[in-house]
Short mmCIF file of C-alpha atoms in Angstrom, two decimals:
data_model
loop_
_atom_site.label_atom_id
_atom_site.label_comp_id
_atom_site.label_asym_id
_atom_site.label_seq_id
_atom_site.Cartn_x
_atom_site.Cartn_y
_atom_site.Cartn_z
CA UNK A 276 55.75 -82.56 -32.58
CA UNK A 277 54.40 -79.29 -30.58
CA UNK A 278 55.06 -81.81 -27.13
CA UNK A 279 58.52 -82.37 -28.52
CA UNK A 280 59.12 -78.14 -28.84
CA UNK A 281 60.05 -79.82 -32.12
CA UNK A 282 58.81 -76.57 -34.30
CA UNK A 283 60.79 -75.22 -36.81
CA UNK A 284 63.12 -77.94 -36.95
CA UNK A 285 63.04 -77.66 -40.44
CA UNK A 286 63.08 -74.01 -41.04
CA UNK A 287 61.50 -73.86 -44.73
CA UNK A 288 58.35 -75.02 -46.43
CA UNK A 289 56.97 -76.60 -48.72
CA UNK A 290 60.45 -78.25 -49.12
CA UNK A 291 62.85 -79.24 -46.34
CA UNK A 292 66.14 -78.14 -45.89
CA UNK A 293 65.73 -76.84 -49.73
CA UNK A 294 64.84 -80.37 -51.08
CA UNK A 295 61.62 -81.63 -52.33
CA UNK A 296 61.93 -84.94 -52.20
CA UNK A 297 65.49 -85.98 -50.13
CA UNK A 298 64.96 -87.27 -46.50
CA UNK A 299 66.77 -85.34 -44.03
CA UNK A 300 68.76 -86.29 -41.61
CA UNK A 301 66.38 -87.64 -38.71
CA UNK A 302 68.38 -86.13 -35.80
CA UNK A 303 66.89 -84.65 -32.85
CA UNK A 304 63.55 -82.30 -33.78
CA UNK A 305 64.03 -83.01 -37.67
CA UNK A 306 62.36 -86.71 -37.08
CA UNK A 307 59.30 -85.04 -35.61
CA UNK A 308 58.77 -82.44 -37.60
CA UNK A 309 59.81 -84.26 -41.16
CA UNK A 310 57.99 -87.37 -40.25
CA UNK A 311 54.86 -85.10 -38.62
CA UNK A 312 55.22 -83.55 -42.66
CA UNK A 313 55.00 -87.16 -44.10
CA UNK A 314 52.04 -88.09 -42.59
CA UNK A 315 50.83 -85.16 -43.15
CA UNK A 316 50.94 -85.85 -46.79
CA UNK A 317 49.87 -89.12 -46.95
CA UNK A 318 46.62 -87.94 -44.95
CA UNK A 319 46.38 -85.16 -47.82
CA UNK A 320 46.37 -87.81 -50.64
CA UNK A 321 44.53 -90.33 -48.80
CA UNK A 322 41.75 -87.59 -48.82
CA UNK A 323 41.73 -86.32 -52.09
CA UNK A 324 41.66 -89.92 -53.08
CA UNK A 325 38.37 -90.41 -50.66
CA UNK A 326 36.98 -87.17 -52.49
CA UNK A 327 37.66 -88.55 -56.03
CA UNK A 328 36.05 -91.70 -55.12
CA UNK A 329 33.08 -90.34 -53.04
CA UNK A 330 31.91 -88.80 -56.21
CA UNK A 331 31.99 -91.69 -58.18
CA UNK A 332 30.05 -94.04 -56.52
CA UNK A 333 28.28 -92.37 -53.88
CA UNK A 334 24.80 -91.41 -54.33
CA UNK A 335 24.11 -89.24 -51.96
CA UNK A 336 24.61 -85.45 -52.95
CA UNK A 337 25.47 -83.97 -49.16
CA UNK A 338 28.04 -86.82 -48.27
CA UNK A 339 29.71 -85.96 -51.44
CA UNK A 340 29.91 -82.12 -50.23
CA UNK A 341 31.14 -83.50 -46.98
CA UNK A 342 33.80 -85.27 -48.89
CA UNK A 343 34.73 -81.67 -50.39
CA UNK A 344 34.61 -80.40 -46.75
CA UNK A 345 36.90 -82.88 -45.73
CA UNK A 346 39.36 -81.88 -48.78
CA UNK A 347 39.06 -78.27 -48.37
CA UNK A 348 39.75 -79.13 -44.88
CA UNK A 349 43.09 -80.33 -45.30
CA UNK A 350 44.49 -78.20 -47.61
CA UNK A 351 43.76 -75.49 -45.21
CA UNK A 352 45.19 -77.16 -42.65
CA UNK A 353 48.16 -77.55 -44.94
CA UNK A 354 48.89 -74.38 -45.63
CA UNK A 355 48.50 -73.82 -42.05
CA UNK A 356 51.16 -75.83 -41.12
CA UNK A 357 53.05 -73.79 -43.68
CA UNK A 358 52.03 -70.72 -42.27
CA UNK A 359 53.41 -71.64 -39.14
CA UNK A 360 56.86 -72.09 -40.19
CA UNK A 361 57.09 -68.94 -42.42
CA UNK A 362 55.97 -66.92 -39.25
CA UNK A 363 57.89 -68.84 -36.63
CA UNK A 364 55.15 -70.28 -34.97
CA UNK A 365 52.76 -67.01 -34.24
CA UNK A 366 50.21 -68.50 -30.79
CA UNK A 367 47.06 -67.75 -33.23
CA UNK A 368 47.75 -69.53 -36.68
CA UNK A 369 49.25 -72.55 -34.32
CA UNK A 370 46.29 -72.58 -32.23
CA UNK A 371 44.25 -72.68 -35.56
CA UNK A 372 46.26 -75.22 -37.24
CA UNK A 373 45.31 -77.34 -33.80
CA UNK A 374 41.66 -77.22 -34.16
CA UNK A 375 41.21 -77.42 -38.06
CA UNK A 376 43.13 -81.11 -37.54
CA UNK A 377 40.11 -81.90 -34.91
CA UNK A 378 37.48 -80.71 -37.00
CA UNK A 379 38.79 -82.76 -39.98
CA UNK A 380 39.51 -85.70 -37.40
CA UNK A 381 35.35 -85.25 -36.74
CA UNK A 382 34.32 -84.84 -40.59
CA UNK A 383 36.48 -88.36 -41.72
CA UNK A 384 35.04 -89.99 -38.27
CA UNK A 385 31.41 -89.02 -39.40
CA UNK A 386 32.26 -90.18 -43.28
CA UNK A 387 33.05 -93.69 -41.95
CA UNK A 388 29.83 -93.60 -39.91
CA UNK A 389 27.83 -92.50 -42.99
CA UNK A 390 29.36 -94.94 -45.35
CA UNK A 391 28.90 -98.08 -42.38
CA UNK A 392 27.13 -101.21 -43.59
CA UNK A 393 24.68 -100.53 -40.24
CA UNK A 394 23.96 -96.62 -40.97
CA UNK A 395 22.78 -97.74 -44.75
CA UNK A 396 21.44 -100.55 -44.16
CA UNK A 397 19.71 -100.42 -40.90
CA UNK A 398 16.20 -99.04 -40.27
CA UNK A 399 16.70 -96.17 -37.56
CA UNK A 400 14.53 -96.89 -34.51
CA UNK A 401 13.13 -93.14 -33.37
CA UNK A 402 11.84 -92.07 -30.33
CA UNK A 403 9.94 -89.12 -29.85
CA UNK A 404 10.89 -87.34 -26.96
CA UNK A 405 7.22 -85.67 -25.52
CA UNK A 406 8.16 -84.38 -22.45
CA UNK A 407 11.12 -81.97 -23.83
CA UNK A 408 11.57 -82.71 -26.97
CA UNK A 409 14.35 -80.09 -27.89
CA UNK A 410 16.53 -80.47 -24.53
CA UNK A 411 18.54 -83.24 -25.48
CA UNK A 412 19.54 -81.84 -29.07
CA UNK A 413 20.15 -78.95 -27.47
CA UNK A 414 22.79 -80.46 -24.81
CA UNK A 415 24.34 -82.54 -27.60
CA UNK A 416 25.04 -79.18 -30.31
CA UNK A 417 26.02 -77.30 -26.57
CA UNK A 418 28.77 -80.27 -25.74
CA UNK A 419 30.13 -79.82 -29.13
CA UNK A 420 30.49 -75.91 -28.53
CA UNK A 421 32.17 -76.36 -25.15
CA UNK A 422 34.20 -78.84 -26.02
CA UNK A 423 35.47 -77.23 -29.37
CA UNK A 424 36.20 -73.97 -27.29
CA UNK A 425 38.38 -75.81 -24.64
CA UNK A 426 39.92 -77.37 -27.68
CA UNK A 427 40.98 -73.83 -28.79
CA UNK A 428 41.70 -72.74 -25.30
CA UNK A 429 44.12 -75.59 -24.93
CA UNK A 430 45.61 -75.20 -28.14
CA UNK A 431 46.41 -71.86 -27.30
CA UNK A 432 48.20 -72.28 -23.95
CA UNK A 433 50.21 -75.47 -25.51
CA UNK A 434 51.07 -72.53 -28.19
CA UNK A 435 52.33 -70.09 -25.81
CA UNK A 436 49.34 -68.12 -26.71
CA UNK A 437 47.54 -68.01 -23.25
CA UNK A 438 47.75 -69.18 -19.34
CA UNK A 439 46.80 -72.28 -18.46
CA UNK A 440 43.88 -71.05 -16.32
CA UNK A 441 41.41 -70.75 -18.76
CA UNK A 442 41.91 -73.88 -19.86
CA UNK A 443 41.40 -75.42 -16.70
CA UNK A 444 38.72 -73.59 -15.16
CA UNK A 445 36.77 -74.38 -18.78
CA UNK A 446 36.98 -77.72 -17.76
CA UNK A 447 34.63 -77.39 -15.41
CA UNK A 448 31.89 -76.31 -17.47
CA UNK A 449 32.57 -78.39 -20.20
CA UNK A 450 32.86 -81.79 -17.91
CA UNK A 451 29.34 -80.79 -16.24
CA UNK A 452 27.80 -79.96 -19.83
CA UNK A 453 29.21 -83.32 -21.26
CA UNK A 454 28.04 -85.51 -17.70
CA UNK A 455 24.16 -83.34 -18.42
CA UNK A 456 24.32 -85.03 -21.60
CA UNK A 457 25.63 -88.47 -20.73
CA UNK A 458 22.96 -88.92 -18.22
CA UNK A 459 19.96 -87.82 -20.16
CA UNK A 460 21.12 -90.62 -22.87
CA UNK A 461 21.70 -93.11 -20.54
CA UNK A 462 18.44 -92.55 -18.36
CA UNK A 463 16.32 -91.69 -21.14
CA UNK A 464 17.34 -92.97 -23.90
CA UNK A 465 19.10 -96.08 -23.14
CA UNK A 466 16.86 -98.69 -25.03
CA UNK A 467 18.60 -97.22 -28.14
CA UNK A 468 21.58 -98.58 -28.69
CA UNK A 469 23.02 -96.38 -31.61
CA UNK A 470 22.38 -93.38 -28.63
CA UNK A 471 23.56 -95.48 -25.30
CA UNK A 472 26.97 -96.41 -26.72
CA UNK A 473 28.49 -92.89 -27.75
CA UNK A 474 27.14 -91.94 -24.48
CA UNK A 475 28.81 -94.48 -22.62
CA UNK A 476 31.98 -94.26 -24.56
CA UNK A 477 31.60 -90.24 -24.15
CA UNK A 478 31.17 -90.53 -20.21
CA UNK A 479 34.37 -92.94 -19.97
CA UNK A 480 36.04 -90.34 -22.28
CA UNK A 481 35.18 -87.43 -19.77
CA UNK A 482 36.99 -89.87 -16.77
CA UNK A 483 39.70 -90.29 -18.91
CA UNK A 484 40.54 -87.02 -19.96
CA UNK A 485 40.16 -85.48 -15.91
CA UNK A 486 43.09 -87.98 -15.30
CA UNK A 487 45.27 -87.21 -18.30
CA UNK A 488 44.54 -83.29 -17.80
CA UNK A 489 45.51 -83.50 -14.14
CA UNK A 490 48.88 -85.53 -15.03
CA UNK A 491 49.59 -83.26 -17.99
CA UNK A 492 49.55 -80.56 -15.54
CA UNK A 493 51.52 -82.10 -13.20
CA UNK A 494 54.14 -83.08 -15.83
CA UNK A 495 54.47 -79.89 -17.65
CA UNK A 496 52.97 -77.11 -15.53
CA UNK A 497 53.74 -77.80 -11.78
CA UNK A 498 57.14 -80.25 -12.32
CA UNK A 499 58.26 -79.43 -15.85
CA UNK A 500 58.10 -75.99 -15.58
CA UNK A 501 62.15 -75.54 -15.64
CA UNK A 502 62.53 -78.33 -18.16
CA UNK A 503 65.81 -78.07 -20.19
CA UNK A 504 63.87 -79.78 -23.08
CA UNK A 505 60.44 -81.59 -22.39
CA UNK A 506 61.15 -85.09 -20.55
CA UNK A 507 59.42 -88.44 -21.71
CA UNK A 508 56.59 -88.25 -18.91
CA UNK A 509 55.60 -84.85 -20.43
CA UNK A 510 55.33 -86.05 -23.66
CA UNK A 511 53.33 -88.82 -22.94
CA UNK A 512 50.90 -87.33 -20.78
CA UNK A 513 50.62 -84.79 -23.03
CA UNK A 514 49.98 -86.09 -26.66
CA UNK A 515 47.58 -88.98 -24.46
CA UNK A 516 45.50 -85.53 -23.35
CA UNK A 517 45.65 -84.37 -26.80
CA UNK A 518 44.49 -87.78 -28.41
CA UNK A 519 41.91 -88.49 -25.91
CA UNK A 520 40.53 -84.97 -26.39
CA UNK A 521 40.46 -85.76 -30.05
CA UNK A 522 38.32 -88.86 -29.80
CA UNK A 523 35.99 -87.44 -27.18
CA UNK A 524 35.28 -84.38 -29.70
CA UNK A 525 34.80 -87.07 -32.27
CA UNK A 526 32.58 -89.24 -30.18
CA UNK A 527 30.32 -86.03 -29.28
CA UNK A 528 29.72 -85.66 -32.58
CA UNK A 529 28.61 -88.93 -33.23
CA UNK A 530 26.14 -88.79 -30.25
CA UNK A 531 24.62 -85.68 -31.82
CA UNK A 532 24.38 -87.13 -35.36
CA UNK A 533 22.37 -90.33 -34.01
CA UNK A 534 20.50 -88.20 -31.88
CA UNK A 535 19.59 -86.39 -35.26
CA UNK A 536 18.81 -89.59 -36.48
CA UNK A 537 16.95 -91.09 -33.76
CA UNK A 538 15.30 -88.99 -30.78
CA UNK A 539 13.16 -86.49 -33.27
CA UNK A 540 11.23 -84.00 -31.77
CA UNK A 541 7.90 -84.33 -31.00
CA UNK A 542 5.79 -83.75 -33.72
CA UNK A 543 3.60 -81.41 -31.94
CA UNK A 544 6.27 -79.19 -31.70
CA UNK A 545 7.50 -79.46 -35.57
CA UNK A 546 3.83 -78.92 -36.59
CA UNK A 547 2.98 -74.28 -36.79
CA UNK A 548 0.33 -73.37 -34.06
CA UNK A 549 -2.47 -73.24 -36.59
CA UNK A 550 -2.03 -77.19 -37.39
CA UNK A 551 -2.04 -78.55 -33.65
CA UNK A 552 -5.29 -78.66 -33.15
CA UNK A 553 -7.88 -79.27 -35.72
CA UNK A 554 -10.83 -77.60 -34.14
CA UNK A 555 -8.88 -74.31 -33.87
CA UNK A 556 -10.90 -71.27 -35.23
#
């Protein structure tokens, strides 16, 4: 919709064009915007209907709070959306709205990890890191930070809100942070399997979204900058940055969940002074 400059197509909310159940005409920025509303709802009751049923069957007391999360979540990001139109798209709530859809994106991914046939079932193979045994947790939490920032930094230049340079020079740091943590999985870890796959899939991401950055650029910043209305090539490159940068978040949080899960650290260091070493006065 926001690649479309298809905001405010509809100019009221909750209802559209005064209705709260008619279908509008789908003419020119009134398909995006009333079919980016329809989804919207259907991901609202698809969730509350995930909630509803998490508590029923699921034992486990914090996946039902992330279930809450995950509804919370999306009525936020709701009223968001709504806040957006009342205010005619202000840079900041728009820029919010953008990252409370990734971070809900992240919370369903890890729900349908959680509630996997392998995560239940399987017996979690750990490996105790001795040498530096809180470095790779470390670079995993760190990835998520960086990347969540760009995600805001991004949001806010798509939203008018801020230059495009921050956004680029950012993705220096966070593509260095991101290839740190890739290579310590895949050099250290790469016997387990739940670890080397995010962190394969992660370092293919990274490629991936260095391409679609530079053509989104290319399309909207260097050759688009004059645009009457945003051009097909745009759009695409665009919303393909936007998705990619969606599943890479996702995927980092995976890798640091199964890091969680798998590469502990050492139990000398989880263990107070006192209890390291027996003989100690």
């Amino acid at each position: 919709m926001t690649s479309n400059d298809a905001g405010l197509s509809v100019p009221d909310w909750p209802t559209s064009f005064g209705s709260w159940y008619k279908i509008p005409k789908l003419v020119g920025g009134v398909k995006f915007e009333h079919t980016h509303r329809m989804i919207a709802q259907g991901a609202g009751l698809l969730t509350i209907v995930l909630a509803v049923w998490t508590w029923r069957v699921e034992k486990r007391r914090w996946l039902r709070i992330l279930s809450l999360a995950a509804l919370g979540t999306v009525i936020a990001q709701g009223i968001l959306g709504g806040l957006t139109v009342w205010f005619y798209l202000p840079p900041k709530v728009s820029s919010a709205h953008a990252a409370l859809a990734q971070t809900f994106f992240c919370i369903t991914v890890a729900m349908a990890m959680f509630t996997g046939k392998r995560w239940v079932e399987e017996q979690p193979r750990v490996e105790f890191d001795q040498r530096r045994p809180t470095l790779f947790t470390t670079l995993t939490l760190l990835s998520i930070f960086v990347l969540y920032v760009q995600l805001i930094l991004g949001a806010m230049f798509r939203h008018h809100g801020l230059s495009w340079y921050p956004h680029v020079v950012h993705a220096v740091v966070v593509s260095f942070v991101l290839a740190w943590t890739a290579v310590r999985a895949l050099s250290v870890y790469s016997q387990i399997e739940a670890v080397r796959r995010p962190a394969i899939l992660m370092l293919s991401l990274v490629i991936a979204q260095l391409c679609l950055g530079f053509t989104a650029f290319l399309t909207r910043v260097a050759w688009g900058r004059d645009a009457v209305q945003p051009e097909l090539p745009m759009v695409i490159s665009t919303v393909a940055h936007v998705a990619v940068g969606a599943l890479l978040l996702a995927t980092t949080v995976i890798l640091a969940i199964q890091v969680w899960r798998h590469v502990p650290v050492a139990f000398e260091e989880r263990l107070p002074q006192a209890h390291q070493d027996p003989t100690a006065a």
